[in-house]
Amino acid sequence: MGPTTERALGRRLRERPVWQHLAALVVVPLLATGAVSAASVAERTRELRTAGQAGSLMRAATELDALRRAVDSELLPTLSRNVTRDREAAAAAGFGERRAVLYLDAVNRLQLARQVTDRAVSRIGAASPAAVSTALAVQRLRTVRAAADQGTSSTEALADLYVGLSDWLSHAEEQVITGTTATGLSERSARAVNDVTLVVELTQQASREVPAAFTARVLGGGEQVRARQRAAHVVGSYRELAGATAELSSAPVRLGWAAATRGAAAQELTAAFGGETREPGRLSGPQLLELADASARRDRDLAQLLESTVDTAVAAVDAEREEAAVRLRTTLLLCLLVLAGALAAAVAQGRWLAGALRRLADAAQRVGQGELVDVPEGGPRETRTAARALAGAVAGLRQVREQADALTRGDLAGALREQPLPGPLGEAVQASVQQLVRAVQQRDRLQTELAHQAAHDPLTGLPNRAAALRLLSGALERAGRRGATTGLLFVDLDGFKAVNDGAGHAAGDEVLREVARRLRGCVREGDSVGRLGGDEFVVLVEDVTDEAALVELGERVVAAARRPVHVAGDAATGAAGRSVRVGASVGVAVARGAGEDAEVLLAEADSAVYRAKSRGRGRVEVFDDVLRAELAARWDLQSALREGLRRGELTLHYQPVVDLADGSLAGYEALARWDRPGVGPVRPDVFVAAAEASSLVCDLGRWVLREATAQLARWREERPCAWPAPGAGAEPTVAVNVSGRHLSDPRLLEDVAQALQASGLPPHLLVLEITETVLVDDPLATAHLQQLRASGVGVAIDDFGTGWTSIGQLPTTPADTLKIDRSFVSSTDPGRRGLVALTVHAAHTFGLRVVAEGVEDAEQLRWLREQGCDTAQGYLFARPMPAPEAARWQRPAEALAV
C-alpha cells in the first residue's frame, strides 16, 4: 500500500461520524441478542402455527365424520332395495306382499340419502386437510353406487362394499384426529380431542346397528352366520361405548352424551335390540326397516353431540392458540426491549460525545437555509462560544423577519416601522414597506369595488337579481327557523317605455334612479330593495305582522312612484329639463313557515303584479288562492305542452296572405295548434301565453321554425294549386311568430340557420313576426333582428298600432313589413281609419310593405285597396288550415275580383 493510499484511508477514517465508531463497539452484543431473540420468536411462532393446524384438523375430522355418516345412511336403503327387488329374496326376508311398497320406499330413501352424501362432499373444500381423503372416498363411492344400481351384486357383497368404505372413512378420520394429537397440544386440548374421538366411535357404531342387523336377517347360509356375528359385535360395541361416560373429560359433553344415548330414539333402539347381542337376526326385515327412522333420529342427536364436542375441542385449541399468540407477542416485546436497550445505550454514548457539535452544525445549516431557529449552547467551551456568536446573528435576522411580517399585515403604524434596522439594510427595508403597503391598499379597494359591482345594479346601486334572490333565500331560511312571515313586493313601473321613447334613455335612467331612491325611503330599516332588471323592482320585508301592512306599503310605493320626476336637460342637443311621470303596479306575495322557495315566491309576486296591470295599473294586488290555482294550472299546462312537443301532439295551420294588387298568393302565416289528449283543442292564446312564461316558448319557436320551413320547401317542390307558375311572380313566403324571449335567446340565430339549412329553404322566403314591445325591451333582440335581416330573412312587426312604436321611429325600425292589427281594420271609427291610412302611407314612404290582418268582408277589402295596402289576410280569404287543405286552397275569385 503506497503513501497516497494510506493518507486517503486515514482521511476517510477521520471523517467518519462518531456514531460509526460507537456502533463497531456494540455490534457484536447486538447480533448475539438478536440471534437469541430470533430463536425464541421462532419457538413461539411454531406453537401458534401448531394450535392453528390442530383447529383446522379438528374441523376436517368433523367433515369426514359427516361424510362417513352419510355413507352409512345409504347402506340400509341400498340393501332394502336390493332385497325387495327380488321376489324370492323378499319372501325369505319376511317382506311378503309388501315387497312392492317397500321397494319404492327404499328407492326414495336411497335417493334422499345420496343427496345428503353429495352435500356432505360439497361442504369439504379443496383447501381442507380432508380434501385428499374425500376425493378417494368419492371414487370408491361411485364404484359402490354403480354396483348397487346394476342389480347384479348380492346383498352380502353390497354390504361389504359399503362397510368397507365406511371403515376406510373411519380410518381416515382417526388419522386426522391422530394428527391433531400429534401436533403437540396441551393436556387440556388433548383431553378435548379425546372426547371427540370417543364421540366419533360412538356415532360410528350407532349408525351401523340397524344396517348390520338387517344384513344378518336377509342373508342365508354361511353368509348369515358371519353377518350375525358382525351385527352382534356392532350392537355390543355400541352398548359398551354408551356406558363409557366416565372416560369423557368435559361435563357438558357428558351431559350431551347421556341425552343422546338415553333419548327417546336411543331407548326405542335399545328395546328393539335387547336380545340382538345374543340372538342376532331375531327381528324381521320389516321390523328393522321400521327402526330406520329411530336410528336416523339417534344419529342426528349424536351428530349434534359430535358438533358440540368438536366446538368444545376447537374452543380449547383456539384458547391455546390465543395463549400462544400472547406468548409470541410477549416474546417479541421482550426481544425488542432488549435490542432497544442495547441500541439506546450506544446512542446515548454517541450523543454524549458528539451531540453538542451536531446540534451546532444543524442550527448553522438551518440558519443558512433561512430558518431563524434558537441556537443551543452545549458541549465544551469552544462550542459554546461559537453558539453564542451564531445566536447574535439570528437575533438580527429575526428583527428583519418581524419587519416583513408587519408589512404583510399592512401594519403601517406599528412599532417596527418606527424603529427600523440601522444602516443601509434598514433603509432598504423601510422603502420596501412603504411601496408594498400602497400596493395592498390599492388591491383591497379594487376587490371591494368588484365585489360590490358583482352584487349590485350599476345604475341604481340596488342589489341585482342574483343578490336579491340570495337575500330572499336567506330571509326565508331565517323565517323558517323562527316561524315568522316574510313578504315580497314586486314593483313594475307603468308608462316607463313612453318616457324612454319620448324623453330618451338618459331620462329613463334618471327615472329609474329616482324610483330606487323613493323605494328605499318607503321601507323600514332592515328591509331590502332590489332591481331585477328593466323597470322591475322588488321589496323584501321580514317579520311581517299582517298582510294589511304589506298592502299599505304597496300603496305607499304606488304613491311615491306616481310623483313627477324632474329630468335634466341635454346640453349637447339643447333639450331643456322637464318633469315626467310614471306609475307603478305592485304584486304582493307572503311566505309563511318553513319550506318556501325564493323562486316560487318571486313567481307568485310576479303573478300578482300581472293581475294588477290587467286590472288597470297603478294598484296593489295580493297573490291569493285564485292566483295560486291559476299558477298551478299554468305549470300544469306548461308540463303538458312540453310533453306534447316531445310526443308530436302539435300541428301547424297555415293562413294565406293575399296580394291585393293582383289577388295572387303572397305567402302563409304558420300558426301552431294543439289538440291535447283527453282535453281537446287548446286555444293558441292560452298555451302560447303559458309557454311565454318560461323558456318553453323557445322550444316551441324552434319547432315551428323547423316545421314551417320544411313545409314551404315541400310545397316549392310539389307546386300546390294556389302556387304561382314558375317565373309568373314572386314566390310565396312563410311567416313564423317569434316571442320576445326567443328573440333574446343567444341561440336564436343558430335556430334559424339550422331550420333553413335542414329544409333547404332560401332565407328570403322566411319572415319572422315580432311584437312592438320586443324592440324596446331588449337591445339584444334588436341586434338579432339586424343580423337576421342582413342574412336575407324578412322581419314583420305584428299587431302594429297596439303597442308603443311611433310612426316617427319607422326609419330606424329593423323591419320589412308592418302588420296592421285587426282592431283597426274592422273599426268604422273615422279616427282609426285615418290612422290606418296614415300608417300605410308612412310605411310606403320608408320602404316597408303593409299587411292588413282580420279582413272579413268585401267593404274592408275595397277600402284597404283604396288606401294602397299591399297584402291582407283574414276569414274573407281563408281561415287557418292544416297543410293538406292549405295546399289545395283556391283564392276566392269573387272576393278578389279586380
Short mmCIF file of N, CA, C and O in Angstrom, two decimals, residues 99 170 362 494 516:
data_model
loop_
_atom_site.label_atom_id
_atom_site.label_comp_id
_atom_site.label_asym_id
_atom_site.label_seq_id
_atom_site.Cartn_x
_atom_site.Cartn_y
_atom_site.Cartn_z
N ARG A 99 -93.74 -56.20 -0.60
CA ARG A 99 -92.46 -56.04 -1.28
C ARG A 99 -92.45 -54.79 -2.20
O ARG A 99 -91.49 -54.02 -2.18
N SER A 170 -63.67 -44.12 8.38
CA SER A 170 -63.40 -44.08 9.82
C SER A 170 -61.90 -44.05 10.07
O SER A 170 -61.41 -43.32 10.94
N ASP A 362 -26.22 21.63 12.89
CA ASP A 362 -27.59 21.64 12.37
C ASP A 362 -28.19 23.02 12.44
O ASP A 362 -28.85 23.47 11.49
N ASP A 494 -95.26 51.60 -14.55
CA ASP A 494 -96.24 51.81 -15.62
C ASP A 494 -95.83 53.04 -16.42
O ASP A 494 -95.49 54.09 -15.85
N ALA A 516 -85.68 54.25 -7.44
CA ALA A 516 -84.92 53.46 -6.47
C ALA A 516 -84.76 54.21 -5.16
O ALA A 516 -84.91 53.64 -4.07
#
